[in-house]
Structures are given as C-alpha cells and as structure tokens.
Amino acid sequence: MTRITGISLRRVLDSRGNPTVEADVLTESGGFGRGAAPSGASTGEYEAIELPANESIAAAREHAVPRLEGVYAGDQRAVDNALRAADGTDDFSAIGANSAVAISMAAAKAAADVLGAPLYQHLGGAFRGENFPIPLGNVVGGGEHAKEATHIQEFLAAPVGAPSVSEAVFANAAVHAAVADVLDERGVPAAKGDEGAWAPPISDADAFEVVEEAVDRVEEEVGFEIRFGLDMAAAELYDDDEGAYVYGDETKSTGEQIDYVADLVDEYDLAYVEDPLDENDYEAFAELTDRVGDRTLICGDDLFVTNVERLQDGIDTGAANSILIKPNQIGTLSDAFDAVELASRNGYETVISHRSGETEDTTIAHLAVATDAGFIKTGTVGGERTAKLNELVRIADDAV
Ligand SMILES: O=C(O)[C@@H](CO)OP(=O)(O)O
Ligand SMILES: [Mg+2]
C-alpha cells in the first residue's frame, strides 16, 4: 500500500527568500506527502551538507529517486537507508541534506496518509506517551540572525508552568508583545530578526533587563510560571586565533565565559542555555554542566549536530544535559530518532528545533509529540513559525 511510485522535487522559497528543496512523495494506493527543507544561518561545523537547491535537486533526481521507487514509505528506516545508500557519503554531500530531509519527511507523511493516521501517531506509535513539549519562544535576538542587535543569538521565553500547550503558545506571543512595549517605553526602536524575534540595538546586559521585565509582566497576567533561556550560539562568538569569545570590543577567555554563563543562570534563574561554549570544547561544556546542570538545561546544538557519535562523546565526557534535534542537521528522520533515543536513554532532555530559515512545513511539531520531547523551539510569531505552533495546538486538541 505504501510502495513509493513517484517523487517530485522542486525549488520553493524559504522564509529568508532563499531557494530551498520541496519534495512530494506518491504511493501506489494514492498516498501523498510533502516535505520542505529548512536552512540554518548559524550552522554547526559538523552538520550534514546543504547544497545549493538546484544542485541538490539534480543530484537527488539522478541518484536517490530511482532507488526509492518501489521502497515502502511506511518503512521509514528503509526509505532513509535508501537515501544514505544513494548518497554514499557520511555527510550527505553528494545529494545534499536538503533533498534528503525533504524526501525523508515527505515519505513519512505519505505513509501516514495511506495509514489514515496523523503524522505524530505514525511516527510515535500507540505508546508514545502523553506529554506535550513546552515551546521555547524567541523574543529577542541578534548574532547571525540580525546585525546591529545583541551578541547573544536568542533570548527564549520558557513558559514552564503553563497548564496546556495552547496557553504556553499564547504566553510566548504575549511575552513577544510585552518586549515591544518595554522597548517602546525605553525609546528603543526594534526591527525583527530572521526568526521574528525583536532585534533591538541594545547591549546584552540591557536585553536581559528587557526580557526579564516582559516575562514578569506576562507571568503576573497569566498566573503561571514563565522563565527564560538563551541560545548563545557561542561557536559564532568564539575566535580561534584569539582563543577567546568576542563580544564587540570585549573578549572573554574560556574560563571567563564559563563564569559569565554560570552567573547568568543564577542571576536570571535561566531555565535553558543552548551552546554556551564553542562547538569543539567538550571539556568546557562539561565544566559548566557540572556547575549549573542541576538547575538548568545546558543544551548542545552546534556541539552535537543531531549526530549520535558526537552525542556519545558528550555523554562520555559529561558535556551538557540536553540536545537540540534538527532533522536537517543530520539528513533523515531515522537519524533524528536515533539521536532522541540515545539522549533519552542517558537522561538527556530533548528539544526539537526549527532553523532560522524555515518553510510552512510542520513536521517538527509532529516529531516533538511523537518522541515525547520535553521542549520544542520554533519561534513565537511569523507565518513559518506559527505554522508549527498552530499545528502543535491542533495536535494537542486532537490527541486528548
Ligand atoms: O542556532 C539555532 O538554534 C538555530 C535555530 O534557532 O539557528 P540556525 O538555524 O541559524 O542555525
Ligand atoms: Mg542554536
């Protein structure tokens, strides 16, 4: 029933206006699935390779499509193994992780279509658990996502006490709006960055004050606990030649960076800190985790790149206590599931994530529910972000 009979690939726009790959998968019994690849700006050094969309499409048409015809879309491992075999490299540099992930997601959706089950149900099965992820909402940001704004890439609202997905999603939107009010009161103009977060021309220290104030206001209004967290994307701040973290005119040694982050965790009761250190520095990650890992999540994004080998190194060295999961960082849904499984077995929290360049694709909302992830990071406002958040609300509505 789920035998793949056709795959089409095309270039579509992502949220930055760049071309990305969209895949359609058709099955024998008329099942249909569509997936589109997202794209990062602050990409990790060890990510699977994204090729220019037209090159990736040409290579996938030549090497992957013929191999996939006849494979059962319902057998996700078989689909993803065929993609790996067609590519023949470790990092999808032959057909591009963009075509690979688009096909992998489209095949899963085509199978769900044939089976008549929602995607989260097909991927997660009957025993997937009953939890829903807490959305981490980007409300202020800079770094590679907005020039002339904060050095820290993302300030993320974390509505940890929300009684439902829907209330959490609306709380994040309220924090986003409250940030605009606080900035306005301070006379600070703010454009938006790539993910829809405010990108004000203020110092990181001022941004902490603004976000704390906005979170407090909304917390009072909604009556449940809202904390906040960060994606420091520190690999982008780290200068190899200087061997230091560069914040404009200031630099911090690795030891100073660890002290800085540990102090921030305590001062602002941060719930979450992603990539606080360079992607090659497992040791420093381990030191920070040792210091504050009992009261906050230290999450590896560029550090782990959704890769089980890099995650295993982290587990062995005690680096971090959670992992960001981005299917396009590794190329297939099977690989992303493997990373989630290894993480969960070792007590690491999982955070399913969007990219800064996105499409209307909603697969990650389903993936987060299917894998029982503790968190999902997928922005706060903007169509390509609300596509996932609204899907999450619908899933929560449907699943109870
Ligand atoms: O660093 C990140 O976590 C992501 C998403 O927020 O950014 P990018 O997609 O640019 O890597
Ligand atoms: Mg990140």
mmCIF file of C-alpha atoms and ligand atoms in Angstrom:
data_model
loop_
_atom_site.group_PDB
_atom_site.id
_atom_site.type_symbol
_atom_site.label_atom_id
_atom_site.label_comp_id
_atom_site.label_asym_id
_atom_site.label_seq_id
_atom_site.Cartn_x
_atom_site.Cartn_y
_atom_site.Cartn_z
ATOM 1 C CA MET A 1 0.000 0.000 0.000
ATOM 2 C CA THR A 2 2.748 2.448 0.884
ATOM 3 C CA ARG A 3 5.022 1.462 -2.033
ATOM 4 C CA ILE A 4 6.555 4.643 -3.457
ATOM 5 C CA THR A 5 5.606 5.174 -7.093
ATOM 6 C CA GLY A 6 6.793 8.733 -7.637
ATOM 7 C CA ILE A 7 8.853 11.537 -6.156
ATOM 8 C CA SER A 8 8.964 15.085 -7.424
ATOM 9 C CA LEU A 9 11.384 17.737 -6.291
ATOM 10 C CA ARG A 10 11.155 21.462 -6.786
ATOM 11 C CA ARG A 11 12.671 24.740 -5.601
ATOM 12 C CA VAL A 12 10.449 26.797 -3.298
ATOM 13 C CA LEU A 13 11.091 29.896 -1.187
ATOM 14 C CA ASP A 14 12.176 29.746 2.423
ATOM 15 C CA SER A 15 11.391 32.486 4.947
ATOM 16 C CA ARG A 16 14.554 34.418 4.057
ATOM 17 C CA GLY A 17 13.581 34.337 0.396
ATOM 18 C CA ASN A 18 16.251 31.789 -0.476
ATOM 19 C CA PRO A 19 15.545 28.741 -2.616
ATOM 20 C CA THR A 20 15.031 25.501 -0.727
ATOM 21 C CA VAL A 21 14.023 21.950 -1.668
ATOM 22 C CA GLU A 22 10.442 20.691 -1.528
ATOM 23 C CA ALA A 23 9.666 17.002 -2.118
ATOM 24 C CA ASP A 24 6.380 15.273 -2.977
ATOM 25 C CA VAL A 25 6.105 11.532 -2.440
ATOM 26 C CA LEU A 26 3.323 9.451 -4.014
ATOM 27 C CA THR A 27 2.453 5.870 -3.153
ATOM 28 C CA GLU A 28 0.801 3.034 -5.020
ATOM 29 C CA SER A 29 -2.533 3.428 -3.280
ATOM 30 C CA GLY A 30 -2.684 7.178 -3.780
ATOM 31 C CA GLY A 31 -0.953 8.301 -0.584
ATOM 32 C CA PHE A 32 0.628 11.746 -0.761
ATOM 33 C CA GLY A 33 3.216 13.502 1.397
ATOM 34 C CA ARG A 34 5.068 16.798 1.038
ATOM 35 C CA GLY A 35 8.147 17.971 2.936
ATOM 36 C CA ALA A 36 10.388 21.020 2.645
ATOM 37 C CA ALA A 37 13.921 21.510 3.961
ATOM 38 C CA PRO A 38 14.718 24.351 6.364
ATOM 39 C CA SER A 39 18.085 26.119 6.376
ATOM 40 C CA GLY A 40 20.400 27.424 9.099
ATOM 41 C CA ALA A 41 22.448 30.646 9.283
ATOM 42 C CA SER A 42 24.493 29.830 12.382
ATOM 43 C CA THR A 43 25.254 26.346 11.149
ATOM 44 C CA GLY A 44 27.478 23.963 13.093
ATOM 45 C CA GLU A 45 30.828 22.941 11.665
ATOM 46 C CA TYR A 46 29.840 19.254 11.768
ATOM 47 C CA GLU A 47 26.386 19.441 10.197
ATOM 48 C CA ALA A 48 25.358 17.402 7.160
ATOM 49 C CA ILE A 49 25.911 19.400 4.000
ATOM 50 C CA GLU A 50 23.267 21.603 2.434
ATOM 51 C CA LEU A 51 23.906 22.009 -1.314
ATOM 52 C CA PRO A 52 22.527 24.858 -3.453
ATOM 53 C CA ALA A 53 18.876 23.813 -4.024
ATOM 54 C CA ASN A 54 19.181 23.281 -7.776
ATOM 55 C CA GLU A 55 22.336 21.161 -7.414
ATOM 56 C CA SER A 56 20.800 19.118 -4.634
ATOM 57 C CA ILE A 57 17.652 18.507 -6.673
ATOM 58 C CA ALA A 58 19.610 17.436 -9.775
ATOM 59 C CA ALA A 59 21.763 15.034 -7.744
ATOM 60 C CA ALA A 60 18.787 13.579 -5.873
ATOM 61 C CA ARG A 61 16.851 13.081 -9.113
ATOM 62 C CA GLU A 62 19.751 11.198 -10.583
ATOM 63 C CA HIS A 63 20.822 9.087 -7.597
ATOM 64 C CA ALA A 64 18.045 8.910 -4.974
ATOM 65 C CA VAL A 65 14.745 8.925 -6.855
ATOM 66 C CA PRO A 66 15.399 5.741 -8.894
ATOM 67 C CA ARG A 67 16.459 3.873 -5.739
ATOM 68 C CA LEU A 68 13.413 4.966 -3.794
ATOM 69 C CA GLU A 69 10.825 3.880 -6.303
ATOM 70 C CA GLY A 70 9.410 0.603 -5.003
ATOM 71 C CA VAL A 71 10.542 1.198 -1.396
ATOM 72 C CA TYR A 72 7.714 1.209 1.179
ATOM 73 C CA ALA A 73 7.144 4.677 2.591
ATOM 74 C CA GLY A 74 5.700 3.042 5.727
ATOM 75 C CA ASP A 75 9.127 1.568 6.409
ATOM 76 C CA GLN A 76 10.898 4.781 7.345
ATOM 77 C CA ARG A 77 14.210 3.028 8.018
ATOM 78 C CA ALA A 78 14.143 1.532 4.504
ATOM 79 C CA VAL A 79 13.474 4.956 2.982
ATOM 80 C CA ASP A 80 16.268 6.569 4.973
ATOM 81 C CA ASN A 81 18.696 3.719 4.287
ATOM 82 C CA ALA A 82 17.999 4.099 0.580
ATOM 83 C CA LEU A 83 18.752 7.828 0.866
ATOM 84 C CA ARG A 84 22.055 7.063 2.613
ATOM 85 C CA ALA A 85 22.961 4.417 0.030
ATOM 86 C CA ALA A 86 22.107 6.743 -2.836
ATOM 87 C CA ASP A 87 24.305 9.439 -1.342
ATOM 88 C CA GLY A 88 27.226 7.233 -0.339
ATOM 89 C CA THR A 89 28.942 9.804 1.926
ATOM 90 C CA ASP A 90 28.799 10.366 5.690
ATOM 91 C CA ASP A 91 27.506 13.894 5.465
ATOM 92 C CA PHE A 92 25.090 13.844 2.506
ATOM 93 C CA SER A 93 27.488 15.932 0.484
ATOM 94 C CA ALA A 94 26.574 14.061 -2.740
ATOM 95 C CA ILE A 95 22.804 14.665 -2.874
ATOM 96 C CA GLY A 96 22.565 17.337 -0.156
ATOM 97 C CA ALA A 97 20.965 17.004 3.270
ATOM 98 C CA ASN A 98 18.310 19.410 1.989
ATOM 99 C CA SER A 99 16.932 16.940 -0.577
ATOM 100 C CA ALA A 100 17.461 14.043 1.830
ATOM 101 C CA VAL A 101 15.467 15.574 4.669
ATOM 102 C CA ALA A 102 12.704 16.833 2.367
ATOM 103 C CA ILE A 103 12.246 13.320 0.925
ATOM 104 C CA SER A 104 12.510 11.653 4.333
ATOM 105 C CA MET A 105 9.762 13.884 5.774
ATOM 106 C CA ALA A 106 7.578 13.619 2.655
ATOM 107 C CA ALA A 107 7.781 9.814 2.753
ATOM 108 C CA ALA A 108 6.681 9.773 6.413
ATOM 109 C CA LYS A 109 3.710 11.965 5.559
ATOM 110 C CA ALA A 110 2.780 9.830 2.551
ATOM 111 C CA ALA A 111 2.793 6.741 4.788
ATOM 112 C CA ALA A 112 0.653 8.490 7.408
ATOM 113 C CA ASP A 113 -1.735 9.487 4.636
ATOM 114 C CA VAL A 114 -2.143 5.873 3.479
ATOM 115 C CA LEU A 115 -2.495 4.614 7.036
ATOM 116 C CA GLY A 116 -5.079 7.273 7.829
ATOM 117 C CA ALA A 117 -3.191 8.330 10.960
ATOM 118 C CA PRO A 118 -1.873 11.742 11.952
ATOM 119 C CA LEU A 119 1.876 12.025 11.405
ATOM 120 C CA TYR A 120 2.724 12.120 15.144
ATOM 121 C CA GLN A 121 0.784 8.884 15.586
ATOM 122 C CA HIS A 122 2.516 7.153 12.672
ATOM 123 C CA LEU A 123 5.968 8.253 13.907
ATOM 124 C CA GLY A 124 5.347 7.789 17.628
ATOM 125 C CA GLY A 125 3.062 4.754 17.693
ATOM 126 C CA ALA A 126 0.499 3.798 20.284
ATOM 127 C CA PHE A 127 2.931 4.011 23.238
ATOM 128 C CA ARG A 128 4.403 7.412 22.507
ATOM 129 C CA GLY A 129 3.417 8.853 25.904
ATOM 130 C CA GLU A 130 1.042 11.627 26.821
ATOM 131 C CA ASN A 131 3.276 14.627 27.269
ATOM 132 C CA PHE A 132 3.445 17.693 25.128
ATOM 133 C CA PRO A 133 6.533 19.783 24.546
ATOM 134 C CA ILE A 134 6.976 23.197 26.151
ATOM 135 C CA PRO A 135 7.571 25.758 23.395
ATOM 136 C CA LEU A 136 10.706 27.892 23.743
ATOM 137 C CA GLY A 137 9.843 31.214 22.084
ATOM 138 C CA ASN A 138 12.484 33.501 20.629
ATOM 139 C CA VAL A 139 11.557 37.039 21.708
ATOM 140 C CA VAL A 140 14.835 38.995 21.387
ATOM 141 C CA GLY A 141 17.769 38.082 19.217
ATOM 142 C CA GLY A 142 20.815 39.077 17.258
ATOM 143 C CA GLY A 143 24.031 37.299 16.375
ATOM 144 C CA GLU A 144 23.894 35.739 12.922
ATOM 145 C CA HIS A 145 20.116 36.312 12.760
ATOM 146 C CA ALA A 146 20.197 40.118 12.927
ATOM 147 C CA LYS A 147 23.020 42.592 12.542
ATOM 148 C CA GLU A 148 23.450 45.530 14.959
ATOM 149 C CA ALA A 149 21.486 43.752 17.689
ATOM 150 C CA THR A 150 22.526 41.620 20.693
ATOM 151 C CA HIS A 151 25.644 39.436 20.623
ATOM 152 C CA ILE A 152 23.660 36.595 22.170
ATOM 153 C CA GLN A 153 21.696 35.000 19.356
ATOM 154 C CA GLU A 154 18.401 34.209 21.100
ATOM 155 C CA PHE A 155 16.527 35.135 24.290
ATOM 156 C CA LEU A 156 13.821 32.496 24.651
ATOM 157 C CA ALA A 157 10.657 32.656 26.735
ATOM 158 C CA ALA A 158 10.052 29.353 28.531
ATOM 159 C CA PRO A 159 6.513 29.032 29.933
ATOM 160 C CA VAL A 160 7.405 26.066 32.141
ATOM 161 C CA GLY A 161 4.286 26.320 34.305
ATOM 162 C CA ALA A 162 1.721 26.534 31.506
ATOM 163 C CA PRO A 163 -1.179 24.145 32.073
ATOM 164 C CA SER A 164 -1.601 23.442 28.337
ATOM 165 C CA VAL A 165 0.184 23.740 25.009
ATOM 166 C CA SER A 166 -2.227 26.387 23.883
ATOM 167 C CA GLU A 167 -1.675 28.549 26.973
ATOM 168 C CA ALA A 168 2.082 28.159 26.554
ATOM 169 C CA VAL A 169 1.969 29.227 22.900
ATOM 170 C CA PHE A 170 -0.146 32.290 23.720
ATOM 171 C CA ALA A 171 2.070 33.175 26.684
ATOM 172 C CA ASN A 172 5.119 33.296 24.412
ATOM 173 C CA ALA A 173 3.269 35.559 21.991
ATOM 174 C CA ALA A 174 2.319 37.771 24.950
ATOM 175 C CA VAL A 175 5.981 37.974 26.040
ATOM 176 C CA HIS A 176 6.917 38.943 22.478
ATOM 177 C CA ALA A 177 4.330 41.736 22.612
ATOM 178 C CA ALA A 178 5.444 42.798 26.102
ATOM 179 C CA VAL A 179 9.048 43.082 24.885
ATOM 180 C CA ALA A 180 7.818 45.539 22.248
ATOM 181 C CA ASP A 181 6.098 47.572 24.995
ATOM 182 C CA VAL A 182 9.180 47.620 27.232
ATOM 183 C CA LEU A 183 11.405 48.646 24.309
ATOM 184 C CA ASP A 184 8.929 51.338 23.362
ATOM 185 C CA GLU A 185 8.886 52.710 26.924
ATOM 186 C CA ARG A 186 12.684 52.904 26.779
ATOM 187 C CA GLY A 187 12.550 54.647 23.398
ATOM 188 C CA VAL A 188 14.391 51.828 21.635
ATOM 189 C CA PRO A 189 13.367 51.148 18.046
ATOM 190 C CA ALA A 190 13.434 47.494 17.051
ATOM 191 C CA ALA A 191 13.261 45.651 13.780
ATOM 192 C CA LYS A 192 12.832 41.881 13.667
ATOM 193 C CA GLY A 193 15.459 39.232 13.056
ATOM 194 C CA ASP A 194 15.252 36.165 10.834
ATOM 195 C CA GLU A 195 13.058 34.239 13.264
ATOM 196 C CA GLY A 196 10.654 37.076 14.070
ATOM 197 C CA ALA A 197 12.278 37.981 17.391
ATOM 198 C CA TRP A 198 12.854 41.647 18.182
ATOM 199 C CA ALA A 199 16.355 42.718 17.195
ATOM 200 C CA PRO A 200 16.985 45.928 19.155
ATOM 201 C CA PRO A 201 20.308 47.786 19.016
ATOM 202 C CA ILE A 202 20.977 47.299 22.742
ATOM 203 C CA SER A 203 23.635 45.602 24.820
ATOM 204 C CA ASP A 204 23.218 42.037 26.025
ATOM 205 C CA ALA A 205 23.001 43.356 29.604
ATOM 206 C CA ASP A 206 20.075 45.626 28.635
ATOM 207 C CA ALA A 207 18.396 42.769 26.773
ATOM 208 C CA PHE A 208 18.406 40.677 29.967
ATOM 209 C CA GLU A 209 16.590 43.502 31.774
ATOM 210 C CA VAL A 210 14.067 43.954 28.963
ATOM 211 C CA VAL A 211 13.248 40.252 28.697
ATOM 212 C CA GLU A 212 13.043 39.819 32.464
ATOM 213 C CA GLU A 213 10.631 42.751 32.707
ATOM 214 C CA ALA A 214 8.465 41.394 29.841
ATOM 215 C CA VAL A 215 8.403 37.886 31.336
ATOM 216 C CA ASP A 216 7.428 39.242 34.775
ATOM 217 C CA ARG A 217 4.552 41.256 33.315
ATOM 218 C CA VAL A 218 3.128 38.299 31.408
ATOM 219 C CA GLU A 219 3.692 35.917 34.303
ATOM 220 C CA GLU A 220 1.576 38.161 36.505
ATOM 221 C CA GLU A 221 -1.112 38.351 33.863
ATOM 222 C CA VAL A 222 -1.394 34.608 33.132
ATOM 223 C CA GLY A 223 -0.742 33.331 36.652
ATOM 224 C CA PHE A 224 1.678 30.532 35.834
ATOM 225 C CA GLU A 225 5.457 30.305 35.886
ATOM 226 C CA ILE A 226 7.363 31.683 32.915
ATOM 227 C CA ARG A 227 11.144 31.616 32.912
ATOM 228 C CA PHE A 228 13.514 32.353 30.096
ATOM 229 C CA GLY A 229 16.579 30.908 28.448
ATOM 230 C CA LEU A 230 19.230 31.587 25.831
ATOM 231 C CA ASP A 231 20.783 30.283 22.667
ATOM 232 C CA MET A 232 24.230 31.839 22.893
ATOM 233 C CA ALA A 233 25.418 30.222 19.632
ATOM 234 C CA ALA A 234 28.878 30.629 21.151
ATOM 235 C CA ALA A 235 30.710 28.978 18.256
ATOM 236 C CA GLU A 236 29.881 32.180 16.355
ATOM 237 C CA LEU A 237 31.369 34.287 19.173
ATOM 238 C CA TYR A 238 34.496 32.186 19.549
ATOM 239 C CA ASP A 239 37.579 33.375 17.697
ATOM 240 C CA ASP A 240 40.013 30.504 17.100
ATOM 241 C CA ASP A 241 43.002 32.802 16.588
ATOM 242 C CA GLU A 242 42.371 34.747 19.774
ATOM 243 C CA GLY A 243 41.252 31.637 21.661
ATOM 244 C CA ALA A 244 38.532 33.787 23.208
ATOM 245 C CA TYR A 245 34.852 34.716 22.981
ATOM 246 C CA VAL A 246 34.404 38.088 21.289
ATOM 247 C CA TYR A 247 31.587 40.441 22.341
ATOM 248 C CA GLY A 248 32.213 43.525 20.216
ATOM 249 C CA ASP A 249 35.177 45.292 21.881
ATOM 250 C CA GLU A 250 35.295 42.875 24.791
ATOM 251 C CA THR A 251 36.700 39.380 24.906
ATOM 252 C CA LYS A 252 36.296 36.572 27.401
ATOM 253 C CA SER A 253 38.625 33.636 27.947
ATOM 254 C CA THR A 254 37.019 30.199 28.191
ATOM 255 C CA GLY A 255 37.172 30.348 31.995
ATOM 256 C CA GLU A 256 35.566 33.808 31.978
ATOM 257 C CA GLN A 257 32.864 32.594 29.611
ATOM 258 C CA ILE A 258 32.039 29.714 31.971
ATOM 259 C CA ASP A 259 31.867 32.126 34.945
ATOM 260 C CA TYR A 260 29.743 34.563 32.926
ATOM 261 C CA VAL A 261 27.192 31.918 31.952
ATOM 262 C CA ALA A 262 27.085 30.359 35.419
ATOM 263 C CA ASP A 263 26.399 33.824 36.906
ATOM 264 C CA LEU A 264 23.651 34.477 34.343
ATOM 265 C CA VAL A 265 21.983 31.177 35.217
ATOM 266 C CA ASP A 266 21.833 32.201 38.873
ATOM 267 C CA GLU A 267 21.012 35.858 38.394
ATOM 268 C CA TYR A 268 18.129 35.275 35.970
ATOM 269 C CA ASP A 269 17.127 31.767 37.039
ATOM 270 C CA LEU A 270 17.609 30.688 33.431
ATOM 271 C CA ALA A 271 15.707 27.536 32.506
ATOM 272 C CA TYR A 272 17.785 26.784 29.444
ATOM 273 C CA VAL A 273 21.160 27.671 27.893
ATOM 274 C CA GLU A 274 21.995 26.414 24.411
ATOM 275 C CA ASP A 275 25.526 26.387 23.020
ATOM 276 C CA PRO A 276 27.132 28.468 25.784
ATOM 277 C CA LEU A 277 30.591 27.392 24.596
ATOM 278 C CA ASP A 278 32.433 26.603 21.392
ATOM 279 C CA GLU A 279 31.356 23.525 19.410
ATOM 280 C CA ASN A 280 34.782 21.885 19.825
ATOM 281 C CA ASP A 281 35.104 22.378 23.562
ATOM 282 C CA TYR A 282 33.519 19.327 25.242
ATOM 283 C CA GLU A 283 35.660 19.949 28.302
ATOM 284 C CA ALA A 284 34.339 23.450 28.927
ATOM 285 C CA PHE A 285 30.778 22.218 28.330
ATOM 286 C CA ALA A 286 31.404 19.527 30.956
ATOM 287 C CA GLU A 287 32.747 22.055 33.455
ATOM 288 C CA LEU A 288 29.748 24.346 33.066
ATOM 289 C CA THR A 289 27.315 21.399 33.232
ATOM 290 C CA ASP A 290 28.980 20.281 36.412
ATOM 291 C CA ARG A 291 28.480 23.732 37.910
ATOM 292 C CA VAL A 292 24.902 24.530 36.941
ATOM 293 C CA GLY A 293 23.460 21.394 35.303
ATOM 294 C CA ASP A 294 21.385 20.610 38.404
ATOM 295 C CA ARG A 295 19.312 23.782 37.943
ATOM 296 C CA THR A 296 19.243 24.486 34.230
ATOM 297 C CA LEU A 297 19.406 22.736 30.894
ATOM 298 C CA ILE A 298 22.741 23.021 29.108
ATOM 299 C CA CYS A 299 21.859 22.129 25.532
ATOM 300 C CA GLY A 300 24.163 21.121 22.682
ATOM 301 C CA ASP A 301 23.155 22.295 19.213
ATOM 302 C CA ASP A 302 26.301 23.035 17.171
ATOM 303 C CA LEU A 303 28.083 20.785 19.678
ATOM 304 C CA PHE A 304 26.077 17.646 18.821
ATOM 305 C CA VAL A 305 24.514 18.472 15.406
ATOM 306 C CA THR A 306 21.899 15.714 15.996
ATOM 307 C CA ASN A 307 24.691 13.186 15.488
ATOM 308 C CA VAL A 308 24.781 10.071 17.688
ATOM 309 C CA GLU A 309 28.579 9.832 17.622
ATOM 310 C CA ARG A 310 29.041 13.392 18.796
ATOM 311 C CA LEU A 311 26.276 12.899 21.373
ATOM 312 C CA GLN A 312 28.002 9.750 22.649
ATOM 313 C CA ASP A 313 31.195 11.798 23.122
ATOM 314 C CA GLY A 314 29.124 14.269 25.130
ATOM 315 C CA ILE A 315 27.619 11.521 27.268
ATOM 316 C CA ASP A 316 31.080 10.058 27.899
ATOM 317 C CA THR A 317 32.541 13.399 28.956
ATOM 318 C CA GLY A 318 29.511 14.801 30.824
ATOM 319 C CA ALA A 319 29.123 17.687 28.372
ATOM 320 C CA ALA A 320 25.605 19.190 28.510
ATOM 321 C CA ASN A 321 22.411 17.570 29.757
ATOM 322 C CA SER A 322 20.208 18.129 26.735
ATOM 323 C CA ILE A 323 20.373 18.040 22.954
ATOM 324 C CA LEU A 324 18.811 20.102 20.202
ATOM 325 C CA ILE A 325 17.316 17.932 17.452
ATOM 326 C CA LYS A 326 17.246 19.352 13.927
ATOM 327 C CA PRO A 327 16.466 16.727 11.261
ATOM 328 C CA ASN A 328 18.240 18.678 8.517
ATOM 329 C CA GLN A 329 21.462 18.754 10.546
ATOM 330 C CA ILE A 330 21.771 15.010 10.069
ATOM 331 C CA GLY A 331 19.642 14.402 6.956
ATOM 332 C CA THR A 332 16.894 11.897 7.842
ATOM 333 C CA LEU A 333 14.112 11.299 10.339
ATOM 334 C CA SER A 334 15.615 7.914 11.289
ATOM 335 C CA ASP A 335 18.892 9.568 12.275
ATOM 336 C CA ALA A 336 17.000 12.209 14.256
ATOM 337 C CA PHE A 337 15.039 9.463 16.070
ATOM 338 C CA ASP A 338 18.267 7.625 16.875
ATOM 339 C CA ALA A 339 19.671 10.782 18.459
ATOM 340 C CA VAL A 340 16.499 11.253 20.527
ATOM 341 C CA GLU A 341 16.640 7.656 21.687
ATOM 342 C CA LEU A 342 20.295 7.782 22.705
ATOM 343 C CA ALA A 343 19.660 11.065 24.517
ATOM 344 C CA SER A 344 16.624 9.781 26.398
ATOM 345 C CA ARG A 345 18.346 6.555 27.439
ATOM 346 C CA ASN A 346 21.096 8.659 29.006
ATOM 347 C CA GLY A 347 18.871 11.148 30.788
ATOM 348 C CA TYR A 348 19.416 13.986 28.306
ATOM 349 C CA GLU A 349 16.416 16.245 27.691
ATOM 350 C CA THR A 350 15.442 16.618 24.022
ATOM 351 C CA VAL A 351 14.496 19.857 22.291
ATOM 352 C CA ILE A 352 13.100 19.563 18.759
ATOM 353 C CA SER A 353 14.018 22.632 16.731
ATOM 354 C CA HIS A 354 13.320 24.722 13.676
ATOM 355 C CA ARG A 355 16.030 26.533 11.677
ATOM 356 C CA SER A 356 16.337 30.275 11.172
ATOM 357 C CA GLY A 357 15.353 29.784 7.515
ATOM 358 C CA GLU A 358 12.023 27.934 7.515
ATOM 359 C CA THR A 359 9.007 26.995 5.412
ATOM 360 C CA GLU A 360 5.373 26.206 6.238
ATOM 361 C CA ASP A 361 6.353 22.568 6.850
ATOM 362 C CA THR A 362 5.008 21.365 10.223
ATOM 363 C CA THR A 363 6.884 18.058 10.602
ATOM 364 C CA ILE A 364 8.812 19.149 13.706
ATOM 365 C CA ALA A 365 5.589 19.701 15.661
ATOM 366 C CA HIS A 366 4.670 16.064 14.994
ATOM 367 C CA LEU A 367 8.202 14.909 15.701
ATOM 368 C CA ALA A 368 8.186 16.618 19.096
ATOM 369 C CA VAL A 369 4.931 14.922 20.111
ATOM 370 C CA ALA A 370 5.930 11.568 18.602
ATOM 371 C CA THR A 371 9.194 11.455 20.553
ATOM 372 C CA ASP A 372 7.757 12.786 23.809
ATOM 373 C CA ALA A 373 10.273 15.652 23.697
ATOM 374 C CA GLY A 374 10.377 17.979 26.695
ATOM 375 C CA PHE A 375 10.649 21.106 24.549
ATOM 376 C CA ILE A 376 10.178 22.442 21.046
ATOM 377 C CA LYS A 377 11.999 25.549 19.802
ATOM 378 C CA THR A 378 10.154 27.027 16.874
ATOM 379 C CA GLY A 379 9.897 30.790 17.263
ATOM 380 C CA THR A 380 6.987 32.845 18.501
ATOM 381 C CA VAL A 381 5.431 34.841 15.675
ATOM 382 C CA GLY A 382 5.615 34.914 11.863
ATOM 383 C CA GLY A 383 3.841 32.545 9.473
ATOM 384 C CA GLU A 384 6.573 29.920 9.128
ATOM 385 C CA ARG A 385 6.813 29.787 12.958
ATOM 386 C CA THR A 386 3.093 29.887 13.752
ATOM 387 C CA ALA A 387 2.571 27.082 11.195
ATOM 388 C CA LYS A 388 4.337 24.753 13.663
ATOM 389 C CA LEU A 389 2.864 26.298 16.820
ATOM 390 C CA ASN A 390 -0.683 26.141 15.491
ATOM 391 C CA GLU A 391 -0.125 22.542 14.384
ATOM 392 C CA LEU A 392 1.003 21.752 17.919
ATOM 393 C CA VAL A 393 -2.202 23.286 19.276
ATOM 394 C CA ARG A 394 -4.228 21.173 16.834
ATOM 395 C CA ILE A 395 -2.347 18.005 17.785
ATOM 396 C CA ALA A 396 -2.948 18.673 21.481
ATOM 397 C CA ASP A 397 -6.633 19.190 20.717
ATOM 398 C CA ASP A 398 -6.815 16.028 18.661
ATOM 399 C CA ALA A 399 -4.796 13.761 20.934
ATOM 400 C CA VAL A 400 -6.711 14.159 24.185
HETATM 401 O O1 LIG B 1 21.069 28.101 16.287
HETATM 402 C C1 LIG B 1 19.906 27.672 16.230
HETATM 403 O O2 LIG B 1 19.462 27.012 17.147
HETATM 404 C C2 LIG B 1 19.076 27.886 15.006
HETATM 405 C C3 LIG B 1 17.606 27.993 15.202
HETATM 406 O O3 LIG B 1 17.213 28.945 16.139
HETATM 407 O O4 LIG B 1 19.596 28.862 14.164
HETATM 408 P P1 LIG B 1 20.157 28.415 12.719
HETATM 409 O O5 LIG B 1 19.040 27.693 12.051
HETATM 410 O O6 LIG B 1 20.559 29.689 12.049
HETATM 411 O O7 LIG B 1 21.315 27.500 12.981
HETATM 412 MG MG MG B 2 21.386 27.001 18.295
#
